[in-house]
PDB file of C-alpha atoms in Angstrom:
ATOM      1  CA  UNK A  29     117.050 224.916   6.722  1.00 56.00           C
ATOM      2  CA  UNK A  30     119.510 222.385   6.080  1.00 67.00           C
ATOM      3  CA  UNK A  31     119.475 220.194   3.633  1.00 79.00           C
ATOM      4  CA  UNK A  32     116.633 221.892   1.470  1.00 91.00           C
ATOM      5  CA  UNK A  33     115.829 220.414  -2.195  1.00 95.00           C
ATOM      6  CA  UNK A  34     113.885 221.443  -4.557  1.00 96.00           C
ATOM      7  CA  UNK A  35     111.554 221.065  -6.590  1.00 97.00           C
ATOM      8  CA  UNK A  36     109.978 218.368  -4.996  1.00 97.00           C
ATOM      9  CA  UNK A  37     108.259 217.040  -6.772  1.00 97.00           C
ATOM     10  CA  UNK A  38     110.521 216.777  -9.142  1.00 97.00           C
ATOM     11  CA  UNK A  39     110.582 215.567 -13.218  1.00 96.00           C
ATOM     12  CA  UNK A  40     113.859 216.012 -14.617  1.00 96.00           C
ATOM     13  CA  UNK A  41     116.475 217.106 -11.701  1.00 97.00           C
ATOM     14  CA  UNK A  42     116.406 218.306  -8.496  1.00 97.00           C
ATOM     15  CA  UNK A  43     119.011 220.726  -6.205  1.00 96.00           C
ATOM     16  CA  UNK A  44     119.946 220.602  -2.886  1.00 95.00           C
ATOM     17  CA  UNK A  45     120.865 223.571  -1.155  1.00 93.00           C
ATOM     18  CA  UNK A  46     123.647 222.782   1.721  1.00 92.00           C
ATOM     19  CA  UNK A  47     126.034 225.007   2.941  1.00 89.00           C
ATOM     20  CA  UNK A  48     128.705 222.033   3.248  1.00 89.00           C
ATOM     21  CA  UNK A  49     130.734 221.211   0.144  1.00 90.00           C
ATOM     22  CA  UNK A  50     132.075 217.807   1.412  1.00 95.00           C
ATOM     23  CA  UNK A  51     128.917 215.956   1.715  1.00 96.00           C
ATOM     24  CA  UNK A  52     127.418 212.222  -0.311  1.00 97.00           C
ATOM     25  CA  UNK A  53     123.799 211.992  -1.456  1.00 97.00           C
ATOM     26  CA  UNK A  54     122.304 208.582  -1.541  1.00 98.00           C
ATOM     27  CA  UNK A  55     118.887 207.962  -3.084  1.00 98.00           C
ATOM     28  CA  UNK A  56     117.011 205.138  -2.289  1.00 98.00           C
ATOM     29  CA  UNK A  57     113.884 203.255  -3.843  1.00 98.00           C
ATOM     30  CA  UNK A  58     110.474 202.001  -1.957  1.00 95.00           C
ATOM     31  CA  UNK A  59     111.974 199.154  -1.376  1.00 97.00           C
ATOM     32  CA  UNK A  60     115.299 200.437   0.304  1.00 97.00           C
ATOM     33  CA  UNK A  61     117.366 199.672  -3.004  1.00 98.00           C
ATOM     34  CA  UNK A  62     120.107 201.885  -3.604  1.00 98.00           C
ATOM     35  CA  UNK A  63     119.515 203.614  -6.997  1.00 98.00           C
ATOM     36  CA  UNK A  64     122.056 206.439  -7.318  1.00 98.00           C
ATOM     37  CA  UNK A  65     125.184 207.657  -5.006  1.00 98.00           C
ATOM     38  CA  UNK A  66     127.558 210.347  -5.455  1.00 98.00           C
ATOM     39  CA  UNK A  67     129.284 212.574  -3.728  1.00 97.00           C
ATOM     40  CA  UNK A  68     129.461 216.597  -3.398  1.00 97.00           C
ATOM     41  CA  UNK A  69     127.093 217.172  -6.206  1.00 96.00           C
ATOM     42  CA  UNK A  70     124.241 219.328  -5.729  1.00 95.00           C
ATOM     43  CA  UNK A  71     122.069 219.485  -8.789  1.00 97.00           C
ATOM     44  CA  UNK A  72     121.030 215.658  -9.383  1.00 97.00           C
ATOM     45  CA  UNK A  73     119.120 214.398 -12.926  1.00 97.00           C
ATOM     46  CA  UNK A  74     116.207 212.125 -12.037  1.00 97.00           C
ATOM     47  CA  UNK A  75     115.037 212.238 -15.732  1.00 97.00           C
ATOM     48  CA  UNK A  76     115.445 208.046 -15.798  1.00 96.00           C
ATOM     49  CA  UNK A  77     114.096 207.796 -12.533  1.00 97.00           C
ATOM     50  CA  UNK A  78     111.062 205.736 -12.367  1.00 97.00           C
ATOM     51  CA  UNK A  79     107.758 208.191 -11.126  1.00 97.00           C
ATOM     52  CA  UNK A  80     107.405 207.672  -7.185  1.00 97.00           C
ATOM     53  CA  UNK A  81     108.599 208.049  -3.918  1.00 98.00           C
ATOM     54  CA  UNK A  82     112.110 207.771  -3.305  1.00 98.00           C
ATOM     55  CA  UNK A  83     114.286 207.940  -0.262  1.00 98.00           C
ATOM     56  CA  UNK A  84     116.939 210.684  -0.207  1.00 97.00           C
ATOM     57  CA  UNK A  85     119.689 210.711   2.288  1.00 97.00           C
ATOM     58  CA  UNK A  86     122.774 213.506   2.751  1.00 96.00           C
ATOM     59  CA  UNK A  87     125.354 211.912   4.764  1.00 96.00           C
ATOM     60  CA  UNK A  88     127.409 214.893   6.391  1.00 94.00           C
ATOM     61  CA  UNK A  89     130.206 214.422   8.452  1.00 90.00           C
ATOM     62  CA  UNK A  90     128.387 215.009  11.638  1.00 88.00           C
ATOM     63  CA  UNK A  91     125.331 213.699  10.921  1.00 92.00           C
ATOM     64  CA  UNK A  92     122.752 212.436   8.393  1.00 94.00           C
ATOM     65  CA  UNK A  93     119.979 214.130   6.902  1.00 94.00           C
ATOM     66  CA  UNK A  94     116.861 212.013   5.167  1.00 96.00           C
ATOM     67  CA  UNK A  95     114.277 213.642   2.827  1.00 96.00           C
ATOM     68  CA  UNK A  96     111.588 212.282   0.983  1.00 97.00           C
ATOM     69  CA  UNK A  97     111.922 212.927  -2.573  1.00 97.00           C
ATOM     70  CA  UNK A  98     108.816 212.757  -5.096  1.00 98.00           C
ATOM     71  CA  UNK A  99     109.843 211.947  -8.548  1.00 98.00           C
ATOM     72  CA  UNK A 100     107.213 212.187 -11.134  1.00 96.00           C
TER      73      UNK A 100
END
């Protein structure tokens, strides 16, 4: 699979398993608010993340990927 995280849900960080190193991750709120980006970093800390449902998207260089990500 590509673009795998886990755990979802997750409490206090989350990883995403991607063959690609060159990659960004951009996670997004309910309301489509940008709340964290960075780039080429796999194991993301959620631990001041509000509890809900957030938007997660990988942007590779071919394509992008978009998860839903459960934060509790």
């Amino acid at each position: 699979r590509v673009g795998f995280i886990y755990p979802n849900p997750a409490e206090d960080k989350f990883e995403i398993v991607l063959a690609k190193t060159n990659f960004q991750v951009e996670i997004l709120n309910i309301l489509g608010q940008t709340v964290y980006k960075t780039e080429n970093e796999k194991a993301i800390d959620v631990s001041n993340f509000a509890s809900g449902t957030y938007m997660l998207r990988i942007y590779l260089e071919e394509n992008c990927i978009v998860k839903k990500l459960v934060v509790r």
